[in-house]
Coordinates of C-alpha atoms and ligand atoms in Angstrom, one line a residue:
M1 CA 0.0 0.0 0.0
T2 CA 1.4 3.3 -1.1
I3 CA 0.5 6.9 -0.8
H4 CA 0.4 8.6 -4.2
T5 CA 0.7 12.2 -5.2
V6 CA -1.7 12.5 -8.1
A7 CA -1.4 15.4 -10.6
T8 CA -4.6 17.4 -11.0
T9 CA -5.8 20.7 -12.4
P10 CA -8.2 23.1 -10.6
F11 CA -11.9 23.1 -11.2
A12 CA -13.8 26.3 -11.5
G13 CA -16.7 27.0 -9.2
Q14 CA -15.7 25.0 -6.0
R15 CA -16.8 27.9 -3.8
P16 CA -19.0 26.6 -0.9
G17 CA -22.4 28.2 -0.7
T18 CA -24.9 28.7 2.2
S19 CA -24.0 25.2 3.4
G20 CA -20.9 23.6 1.8
L21 CA -20.3 22.7 -1.8
R22 CA -23.4 21.4 -3.6
K23 CA -23.4 20.2 -7.2
K24 CA -24.9 17.7 -9.5
V25 CA -23.7 14.1 -8.8
T26 CA -22.4 14.1 -12.4
E27 CA -20.2 17.0 -11.6
F28 CA -18.8 15.3 -8.5
Q29 CA -18.1 12.2 -10.5
Q30 CA -15.6 13.9 -12.8
P31 CA -12.2 12.4 -12.0
G32 CA -10.5 14.5 -9.4
Y33 CA -13.4 16.8 -8.6
L34 CA -14.1 15.4 -5.1
E35 CA -10.4 14.8 -4.5
N36 CA -9.5 18.4 -5.3
F37 CA -12.1 19.8 -2.9
V38 CA -11.0 17.4 -0.1
E39 CA -7.4 18.2 -0.7
A40 CA -8.3 21.9 -0.4
I41 CA -9.9 21.1 2.9
F42 CA -6.9 19.3 4.2
L43 CA -4.5 21.9 3.0
T44 CA -6.6 24.6 4.8
L45 CA -6.7 22.6 8.0
G46 CA -2.9 22.2 8.1
D47 CA -1.1 19.6 10.1
L48 CA -3.5 16.9 11.1
T49 CA -1.0 14.5 12.6
G50 CA -2.5 12.9 15.7
Q51 CA -5.9 14.3 15.0
T52 CA -9.4 12.7 14.9
L53 CA -12.0 13.5 12.3
V54 CA -15.6 12.4 12.0
L55 CA -17.0 11.3 8.7
G56 CA -20.5 10.4 7.5
G57 CA -23.3 11.3 5.2
D58 CA -27.0 11.0 4.5
G59 CA -26.7 7.8 2.4
R60 CA -27.5 9.4 -0.9
Y61 CA -26.1 8.1 -4.2
F62 CA -22.3 8.5 -4.2
N63 CA -22.1 8.6 -0.4
R64 CA -20.2 5.3 -0.1
S65 CA -17.6 5.9 -2.8
A66 CA -17.0 9.4 -1.5
I67 CA -16.4 8.1 2.0
Q68 CA -13.8 5.7 0.7
T69 CA -12.1 8.5 -1.2
I70 CA -12.0 10.7 1.8
L71 CA -10.7 7.9 4.1
H72 CA -7.9 7.2 1.7
M73 CA -7.0 10.9 1.5
A74 CA -7.2 11.3 5.3
A75 CA -4.8 8.5 5.7
A76 CA -2.5 10.1 3.2
H77 CA -2.6 13.4 5.2
G78 CA -1.5 11.8 8.5
V79 CA -4.9 11.8 10.3
A80 CA -4.6 9.5 13.3
R81 CA -8.2 8.4 13.6
V82 CA -11.5 8.7 11.7
L83 CA -14.9 8.0 13.3
V84 CA -17.2 6.9 10.5
G85 CA -20.9 6.1 10.8
Q86 CA -21.9 2.5 10.0
G87 CA -22.6 2.1 6.3
G88 CA -21.3 5.6 5.9
I89 CA -24.4 7.0 7.6
L90 CA -24.5 9.9 10.0
S91 CA -27.2 12.6 10.0
T92 CA -25.9 16.2 10.1
P93 CA -26.8 16.7 13.7
A94 CA -25.3 13.4 14.6
V95 CA -22.0 14.4 13.1
S96 CA -22.1 17.5 15.2
C97 CA -22.9 15.5 18.3
V98 CA -20.1 13.0 17.6
I99 CA -17.5 15.7 17.0
R100 CA -18.3 17.3 20.3
K101 CA -18.6 14.2 22.3
H102 CA -15.3 12.7 21.1
G103 CA -13.4 15.9 21.1
A104 CA -12.7 15.5 17.4
F105 CA -10.7 18.1 15.4
G106 CA -13.6 18.4 13.0
G107 CA -15.7 16.4 10.6
I108 CA -16.8 16.0 7.0
V109 CA -20.5 15.8 6.2
L110 CA -21.6 14.4 2.8
S111 CA -25.0 15.7 1.9
A112 CA -27.0 18.0 -0.3
S113 CA -29.6 18.2 2.4
H114 CA -33.1 18.5 1.0
N115 CA -32.0 18.5 -2.6
P116 CA -33.0 15.4 -4.6
G117 CA -30.6 12.5 -4.8
G118 CA -29.8 9.6 -7.2
P119 CA -27.4 9.6 -10.2
D120 CA -29.2 12.6 -11.7
G121 CA -29.6 14.4 -8.4
D122 CA -27.4 16.4 -6.2
F123 CA -24.4 15.7 -3.9
G124 CA -22.7 17.9 -1.4
I125 CA -19.7 18.1 1.0
K126 CA -19.2 20.3 4.0
Y127 CA -16.5 20.7 6.6
N128 CA -17.5 21.2 10.3
I129 CA -15.1 22.6 12.9
G130 CA -14.3 21.3 16.4
N131 CA -17.3 23.0 18.0
G132 CA -19.4 20.6 15.8
G133 CA -20.8 23.4 13.6
P134 CA -20.4 24.4 9.9
A135 CA -17.0 26.0 9.1
P136 CA -17.3 29.8 9.2
E137 CA -16.8 31.8 6.1
K138 CA -13.1 32.5 6.7
I139 CA -12.5 28.8 6.5
T140 CA -14.8 28.1 3.5
E141 CA -13.2 31.0 1.6
A142 CA -9.7 29.6 2.4
V143 CA -10.8 26.2 1.0
Y144 CA -12.1 27.9 -2.1
S145 CA -8.9 29.7 -2.7
Q146 CA -6.9 26.4 -2.2
T147 CA -9.1 24.8 -4.9
Q148 CA -8.1 27.5 -7.4
G149 CA -4.4 26.7 -7.4
L150 CA -4.4 22.9 -6.8
L151 CA -1.9 20.9 -8.9
S152 CA -1.9 17.6 -7.0
Y153 CA -3.6 15.6 -4.2
R154 CA -2.5 12.8 -2.0
I155 CA -4.3 9.5 -1.6
S156 CA -3.6 6.0 -0.4
D157 CA -4.1 3.0 -2.8
A158 CA -5.1 0.6 0.0
P159 CA -8.1 -1.6 -0.6
P160 CA -11.6 -0.2 0.4
V161 CA -12.5 -0.2 4.1
N162 CA -15.4 -2.3 5.4
L163 CA -17.9 0.3 6.4
D164 CA -20.6 -2.1 7.5
T165 CA -19.1 -3.8 10.6
I166 CA -18.8 -1.8 13.8
G167 CA -15.2 -1.9 15.0
T168 CA -11.7 -0.6 14.2
T169 CA -9.5 -1.3 11.2
Q170 CA -6.2 0.2 10.0
L171 CA -5.7 2.2 6.8
E172 CA -2.1 3.0 6.3
G173 CA -1.2 4.3 9.8
M174 CA -4.7 5.6 10.5
Q175 CA -7.4 4.0 12.7
V176 CA -10.8 3.8 11.0
E177 CA -13.5 3.3 13.7
V178 CA -16.9 2.4 12.3
I179 CA -19.4 3.5 15.0
D180 CA -23.1 3.0 15.6
S181 CA -24.7 5.9 13.7
V182 CA -27.4 6.4 16.3
A183 CA -26.1 5.6 19.7
D184 CA -24.3 8.9 20.7
Y185 CA -27.1 11.0 19.3
A186 CA -29.8 9.0 21.1
E187 CA -28.0 9.3 24.4
L188 CA -27.8 13.1 24.0
M189 CA -31.5 13.3 23.3
K190 CA -32.3 11.2 26.4
G191 CA -30.5 13.7 28.5
L192 CA -32.4 16.7 27.1
F193 CA -36.1 15.6 27.1
D194 CA -38.5 13.9 29.6
F195 CA -38.4 10.5 28.0
D196 CA -40.6 9.0 30.8
A197 CA -43.4 11.5 30.1
I198 CA -43.2 10.9 26.3
R199 CA -43.2 7.2 26.9
A200 CA -46.3 7.5 29.1
L201 CA -47.9 9.6 26.3
F202 CA -47.4 6.8 23.8
A203 CA -48.5 4.2 26.4
R204 CA -51.8 6.0 26.7
G205 CA -52.3 5.5 23.0
F206 CA -51.1 8.8 21.6
T207 CA -50.8 8.5 17.8
M208 CA -48.1 9.9 15.6
R209 CA -46.5 9.7 12.2
F210 CA -42.9 10.6 11.5
D211 CA -42.1 10.8 7.8
G212 CA -38.4 9.9 7.3
M213 CA -38.8 10.8 3.6
S214 CA -36.6 7.8 2.8
A215 CA -33.7 9.7 4.0
V216 CA -31.2 9.6 6.9
S217 CA -33.5 10.3 9.9
G218 CA -35.4 7.1 9.6
P219 CA -33.0 5.0 11.6
Y220 CA -32.7 7.7 14.3
A221 CA -36.5 8.1 14.5
K222 CA -37.1 4.3 14.7
A223 CA -34.5 3.8 17.4
I224 CA -35.7 6.7 19.5
L225 CA -39.5 6.9 18.9
E226 CA -40.3 3.3 18.4
G227 CA -37.4 1.8 20.4
M228 CA -36.7 4.0 23.4
L229 CA -40.1 5.8 23.6
G230 CA -42.4 2.8 22.8
A231 CA -44.3 4.4 20.0
P232 CA -46.0 1.6 18.0
A233 CA -44.2 0.1 15.0
G234 CA -45.4 2.0 11.9
T235 CA -45.1 5.4 13.6
V236 CA -42.1 6.0 11.4
I237 CA -43.0 5.9 7.7
N238 CA -40.5 6.0 4.8
G239 CA -37.9 5.1 7.4
E240 CA -35.3 3.3 5.2
P241 CA -32.6 5.7 3.8
L242 CA -32.6 5.1 0.0
E243 CA -29.9 6.3 -2.3
D244 CA -32.4 8.3 -4.3
F245 CA -34.9 9.0 -1.5
G246 CA -37.4 7.0 -3.4
G247 CA -37.3 9.6 -6.2
H248 CA -38.8 12.2 -3.8
H249 CA -37.5 15.6 -2.8
P250 CA -36.6 15.1 0.9
D251 CA -37.6 18.5 2.1
P252 CA -40.1 18.5 5.0
N253 CA -42.5 21.2 3.9
P254 CA -46.2 20.9 3.1
V255 CA -45.4 20.7 -0.6
N256 CA -42.9 17.9 -0.6
A257 CA -44.3 16.0 2.4
A258 CA -47.7 16.0 0.7
E259 CA -48.5 12.4 1.8
L260 CA -48.1 13.4 5.5
I261 CA -50.1 16.5 5.1
A262 CA -52.9 14.6 3.4
L263 CA -52.9 12.1 6.3
M264 CA -53.0 15.0 8.8
N265 CA -55.9 16.7 7.0
G266 CA -57.9 13.4 6.6
P267 CA -60.4 11.6 8.8
D268 CA -57.9 9.2 10.2
A269 CA -55.3 11.8 11.2
P270 CA -53.0 10.8 14.1
E271 CA -52.6 13.4 16.8
F272 CA -49.1 14.5 15.8
G273 CA -47.2 14.5 12.5
A274 CA -43.6 15.3 11.7
A275 CA -41.1 15.0 8.9
S276 CA -37.3 15.5 8.5
D277 CA -35.1 16.1 5.5
G278 CA -32.3 14.4 3.5
D279 CA -29.7 14.8 6.2
G280 CA -31.9 15.0 9.3
D281 CA -31.4 18.6 10.2
R282 CA -34.7 20.1 9.1
N283 CA -38.1 19.4 10.6
M284 CA -41.8 20.1 10.0
I285 CA -44.3 19.8 12.8
V286 CA -47.9 19.1 11.9
G287 CA -51.1 18.9 14.0
R288 CA -54.5 17.8 12.8
G289 CA -55.3 20.1 9.9
I290 CA -52.4 22.5 10.7
A291 CA -48.8 22.6 9.6
V292 CA -46.8 24.8 12.0
T293 CA -44.6 27.3 10.3
P294 CA -40.9 27.0 11.2
S295 CA -40.9 30.5 12.5
D296 CA -43.8 29.8 14.8
S297 CA -42.3 26.5 15.9
L298 CA -39.1 28.3 17.1
A299 CA -41.3 30.8 19.0
I300 CA -43.5 28.1 20.6
I301 CA -40.5 26.0 21.6
A302 CA -38.9 29.2 23.1
A303 CA -42.0 30.1 25.0
N304 CA -42.3 26.5 26.5
A305 CA -38.7 25.6 26.7
T306 CA -38.5 25.2 30.5
L307 CA -40.9 22.2 30.2
A308 CA -38.0 20.2 28.8
P309 CA -35.5 19.0 31.5
G310 CA -32.5 20.0 29.5
Y311 CA -33.8 23.6 29.3
A312 CA -35.5 23.8 32.7
A313 CA -33.0 26.5 33.9
G314 CA -34.3 28.8 31.1
I315 CA -32.9 29.9 27.8
K316 CA -30.1 32.5 27.5
G317 CA -31.1 34.1 24.2
I318 CA -32.6 33.3 20.8
A319 CA -31.2 33.8 17.3
R320 CA -33.1 33.6 14.0
S321 CA -32.0 34.2 10.4
M322 CA -33.1 37.6 9.1
P323 CA -35.8 36.3 6.7
T324 CA -37.4 34.2 9.6
S325 CA -40.5 35.8 11.0
T326 CA -40.2 38.0 14.1
A327 CA -42.5 35.7 16.2
A328 CA -39.5 34.6 18.3
D329 CA -38.6 38.2 18.9
R330 CA -41.9 38.7 20.8
V331 CA -41.2 35.7 23.0
A332 CA -37.6 36.9 23.7
Q333 CA -39.0 40.3 24.7
A334 CA -41.5 38.7 27.1
L335 CA -38.8 36.5 28.6
G336 CA -36.4 39.5 28.9
I337 CA -33.7 37.8 26.8
A338 CA -31.9 38.9 23.7
C339 CA -32.9 38.0 20.1
F340 CA -30.3 38.1 17.4
E341 CA -30.9 38.5 13.7
T342 CA -28.3 36.7 11.6
P343 CA -27.8 36.1 7.8
T344 CA -29.2 32.9 6.3
G345 CA -27.0 29.9 7.1
W346 CA -26.6 27.9 10.3
K347 CA -22.9 28.8 10.4
Y348 CA -23.8 32.3 11.6
F349 CA -25.2 30.9 14.9
G350 CA -22.1 29.1 16.0
N351 CA -20.3 32.1 17.5
L352 CA -23.4 33.1 19.4
M353 CA -23.8 29.7 20.9
D354 CA -20.1 29.2 21.7
A355 CA -20.2 32.6 23.5
G356 CA -23.2 31.5 25.6
M357 CA -25.3 34.3 24.2
V358 CA -28.1 32.1 22.8
T359 CA -29.6 28.7 23.5
L360 CA -32.2 28.4 20.7
C361 CA -31.8 29.1 17.0
G362 CA -34.1 28.8 14.1
E363 CA -34.7 29.5 10.5
E364 CA -37.7 29.8 8.2
S365 CA -36.3 27.0 6.1
Y366 CA -37.6 24.4 8.5
G367 CA -34.5 24.5 10.7
T368 CA -34.6 24.6 14.5
G369 CA -31.9 23.8 17.0
S370 CA -30.1 24.6 20.2
D371 CA -26.7 24.7 21.7
H372 CA -26.8 20.9 22.4
V373 CA -25.0 20.6 19.0
R374 CA -23.9 23.2 16.5
E375 CA -26.3 22.2 13.6
K376 CA -30.0 22.4 13.3
D377 CA -31.6 19.2 14.4
G378 CA -34.8 17.8 13.0
L379 CA -35.5 15.0 15.4
W380 CA -34.5 17.2 18.4
A381 CA -37.3 19.6 17.4
V382 CA -39.8 16.8 17.1
L383 CA -38.8 15.5 20.6
F384 CA -39.1 19.0 22.0
W385 CA -42.7 19.3 20.7
L386 CA -43.5 15.8 22.0
N387 CA -42.1 16.9 25.4
I388 CA -44.3 20.0 25.3
V389 CA -47.4 18.0 24.3
A390 CA -46.7 15.4 27.1
A391 CA -46.1 18.1 29.7
T392 CA -49.1 20.2 28.9
G393 CA -51.6 17.6 27.7
K394 CA -52.4 20.0 24.8
T395 CA -52.7 19.3 21.1
V396 CA -50.6 21.0 18.5
N397 CA -53.6 23.1 17.5
Q398 CA -54.2 24.3 21.0
L399 CA -50.5 25.1 21.5
V400 CA -50.4 27.2 18.3
N401 CA -53.7 29.0 18.8
E402 CA -52.9 29.8 22.4
H403 CA -49.5 31.1 21.4
W404 CA -51.1 33.4 18.8
A405 CA -53.7 34.6 21.3
R406 CA -50.9 35.6 23.7
F407 CA -48.3 37.0 21.3
G408 CA -50.2 37.7 18.1
R409 CA -49.8 35.9 14.8
N410 CA -47.1 36.4 12.3
Y411 CA -48.6 35.4 8.9
Y412 CA -45.6 34.1 7.0
S413 CA -44.9 32.6 3.6
R414 CA -41.9 32.0 1.3
H415 CA -42.3 32.0 -2.5
D416 CA -39.5 30.3 -4.4
Y417 CA -38.7 30.7 -8.0
E418 CA -36.4 27.9 -8.9
A419 CA -34.0 27.4 -11.8
V420 CA -34.4 31.0 -13.0
D421 CA -32.0 32.4 -15.5
A422 CA -29.1 33.6 -13.3
T423 CA -28.5 36.8 -15.3
A424 CA -32.1 37.8 -15.0
A425 CA -32.1 37.0 -11.3
D426 CA -28.9 39.1 -10.7
A427 CA -30.4 42.0 -12.8
M428 CA -33.6 41.9 -10.7
M429 CA -31.6 42.0 -7.4
N430 CA -29.4 44.9 -8.7
A431 CA -32.4 46.9 -9.8
L432 CA -33.9 46.4 -6.4
R433 CA -30.7 47.6 -4.7
D434 CA -30.8 50.7 -6.9
K435 CA -34.4 51.4 -5.9
L436 CA -33.8 51.1 -2.1
P437 CA -32.9 54.8 -1.5
T438 CA -36.1 56.0 -3.0
L439 CA -38.4 53.5 -1.2
E440 CA -38.2 54.7 2.4
G441 CA -41.3 56.7 3.3
E442 CA -43.1 55.6 0.1
A443 CA -46.7 54.4 0.3
L444 CA -46.4 51.3 -1.8
G445 CA -48.8 50.1 -4.5
E446 CA -51.6 52.6 -5.0
G447 CA -54.8 50.7 -4.2
M448 CA -52.8 47.7 -2.8
G449 CA -53.1 48.6 0.8
N450 CA -52.0 50.9 3.5
Y451 CA -48.4 50.0 3.6
R452 CA -45.8 52.7 4.1
V453 CA -42.1 51.7 3.9
S454 CA -40.2 52.5 7.1
V455 CA -36.9 50.7 6.2
A456 CA -35.6 49.7 2.8
D457 CA -32.1 48.3 2.9
E458 CA -29.8 45.4 2.2
F459 CA -29.0 43.3 5.3
V460 CA -25.5 43.5 6.6
Y461 CA -24.5 41.5 9.6
T462 CA -21.6 42.3 12.0
D463 CA -20.9 39.2 14.2
P464 CA -21.1 40.5 17.8
V465 CA -18.4 38.0 18.8
D466 CA -15.6 38.1 16.2
H467 CA -16.9 41.3 14.5
S468 CA -16.7 39.7 11.0
V469 CA -19.0 41.4 8.5
A470 CA -21.3 39.7 6.0
T471 CA -22.7 41.9 3.3
Q472 CA -25.5 41.5 0.7
Q473 CA -27.6 39.2 2.9
G474 CA -31.0 40.0 1.4
V475 CA -32.9 43.1 0.3
R476 CA -35.6 44.0 2.9
I477 CA -38.5 46.3 2.7
I478 CA -40.0 46.8 6.1
M479 CA -43.4 48.5 6.5
D480 CA -44.3 50.8 9.3
D481 CA -46.5 48.2 10.9
G482 CA -43.6 45.7 10.9
S483 CA -44.8 43.7 7.9
R484 CA -41.8 42.7 5.7
I485 CA -40.9 41.7 2.2
V486 CA -37.4 40.2 1.8
F487 CA -35.7 39.2 -1.5
R488 CA -32.7 36.8 -1.6
L489 CA -30.9 34.6 -4.0
S490 CA -30.6 31.0 -2.6
G491 CA -27.1 29.7 -1.9
T492 CA -28.0 26.1 -2.0
G493 CA -29.5 25.5 -5.5
T494 CA -27.5 23.7 -8.2
E495 CA -29.4 24.9 -11.3
G496 CA -29.5 28.5 -12.4
A497 CA -30.7 30.9 -9.6
T498 CA -33.4 30.4 -7.1
I499 CA -35.1 33.6 -6.0
R500 CA -36.7 33.6 -2.6
V501 CA -39.4 36.1 -1.7
Y502 CA -40.2 36.1 2.0
L503 CA -43.4 37.7 3.2
E504 CA -44.5 38.5 6.7
R505 CA -47.5 40.3 8.3
Y506 CA -48.2 40.7 12.0
E507 CA -51.7 40.5 13.3
A508 CA -52.4 41.1 17.0
D509 CA -56.1 40.7 17.0
P510 CA -57.2 37.0 17.7
A511 CA -60.4 37.7 15.7
H512 CA -58.2 37.8 12.6
H513 CA -56.0 34.8 13.3
N514 CA -57.8 32.3 11.1
L515 CA -57.2 33.8 7.7
E516 CA -55.8 31.6 4.9
T517 CA -52.1 32.6 4.8
Q518 CA -51.8 33.5 1.1
E519 CA -55.0 35.5 1.4
A520 CA -53.7 37.3 4.5
L521 CA -50.5 38.2 2.6
S522 CA -52.1 39.0 -0.7
K523 CA -51.4 42.8 -0.6
L524 CA -47.7 42.2 0.3
I525 CA -47.5 39.6 -2.5
A526 CA -48.8 42.1 -5.0
I527 CA -46.4 44.8 -3.7
A528 CA -43.4 42.4 -3.9
D529 CA -44.2 41.6 -7.5
S530 CA -44.6 45.2 -8.6
V531 CA -41.5 46.5 -6.7
S532 CA -39.2 43.7 -8.0
E533 CA -40.8 43.4 -11.5
L534 CA -40.1 39.7 -10.9
R535 CA -42.6 38.5 -13.5
Q536 CA -41.4 40.6 -16.4
R537 CA -37.8 40.1 -15.6
T538 CA -37.9 36.3 -15.1
G539 CA -40.8 35.3 -17.3
R540 CA -42.2 33.4 -14.3
Q541 CA -45.9 33.9 -13.7
Q542 CA -46.0 32.1 -10.3
P543 CA -43.6 30.6 -7.8
S544 CA -42.3 27.1 -8.2
V545 CA -42.9 26.4 -4.6
I546 CA -44.9 28.2 -1.9
T547 CA -44.2 27.3 1.7
Ligands
G16_601 C1 -29.1 25.3 4.4 C2 -28.6 26.2 5.5 C3 -29.7 27.0 6.1 C4 -30.4 27.8 5.1 C5 -30.9 26.8 4.0 C6 -31.5 27.6 2.8 O1 -29.9 24.4 5.0 O2 -27.9 25.5 6.5 O3 -29.1 27.9 7.1 O4 -31.5 28.4 5.6 O5 -29.8 26.1 3.5 O6 -30.5 28.4 2.3 P1 -30.7 29.2 0.9 O7 -31.9 30.0 1.1 O8 -29.4 29.9 0.7 O9 -31.0 28.1 -0.2 P2 -29.8 22.8 4.5 O10 -30.8 22.1 5.3 O11 -30.0 22.8 3.1 O12 -28.4 22.5 4.9

């Protein structure tokens, strides 16, 4: 067995986006493409002698072969030990948990999250640092700059490692430890939530469906819900991770989890529904006839946090991404704690959690989490809700309605325009930027409503801990009643550009809390279209996805 230095040439476009490098599988399959990016990570990290890394992915197509490549490159770079999930499987929050628990130097996560998988689907790779969270921009930018000048990479030619049997093997001088994918994570969850109360809930006949969307969270949900908590077999549906996610889009929102939504709206609806995404970090919470918006879910968890043993002492602060609704801000205010507004991307929460400034974080993109790890965590959110239901004896519907009655309702929706011509999308954003100075104070859309613009700007974030600055993080038009329209280009798409339009309207009066969301937002939707000229500029008459 020899370590080879293989000549290569740089690939263009290996700049990590919102969450790592995401590209079509076919792009990753080009000889040297994955190797170059991994070499760039290793070069950025520097001397890894004696260090431990964690490695795993969501099981999508190309996961296994990518893991072999990375193991063989890690051995060539002098890594002492790699902890790899059995079968190459580790959910994103589990990677974060394992890095922290075992004091690893960092970890590599293989996933394109909610993006479809299979030979024609997407693949992704992301580096997480020693706190368990996504690498901050200064590291991802350094990796990108390494990719631009790469002329060789180093790799061992040893035979493939057996990933299916738990235990330790040697690869060159490196220990490869195949670990149970679920055990460390399950133990962490047990320490945070009242498992006895949730077990008693299921013992009383409480009914639930968890849709694993044929992705990575199935094994975790089965082990915890059906195993440790005694939920009946069949509670977890689509629980086997498939390389192509059964041909579905593993994104837990009402559009892509249509089967679960139909069940929850039907006559035989269980009391509680939930779904998670490709790599297990997103979640959707559903009650009978109601899908909880991610922004509301964060606020409701925050308001009820002390019901869970792991949070009984109270929460230190909350952080949400800028486009996420301001529902959590109202809870923070009531609790007398800080609420931080960050750019889109879980990586921006890491410093706040490390500094002990926030406990809970959330995003409108079906992401919720806490400082128990440094990633958002789908099953954690589901267990938090189950803990709240068990402690209060209330249904999802009651919890949501009572929350609105107390804090008011933030009607919220995101309109996505996918695979738009990138030049047209950029031109639209530039035109919006140019318009911003003239918008403040304007009464928008004659005949469209009573909105007057109080702030029109482009979101810039200065990290309160390391003072790094992130610019161009979304164009916001904030009305004088707090309603908002936000425009952003997605950083996770792999085809053309995806324009996201985020819409929010606050309604204090409980008499107006039962409007249909799109109806409640219709004036803002019309204003968004007219200000951005989105339809003329992109040729799109309606969004590809509304959540
Ligand atoms: C990633 C990020 C999230 C972000 C989401 C959407 O989630 O971790 O912070 O909100 O993408 O980002 P964008 O709007 O740029 O497409 P995931 O679950 O895909 O890793």
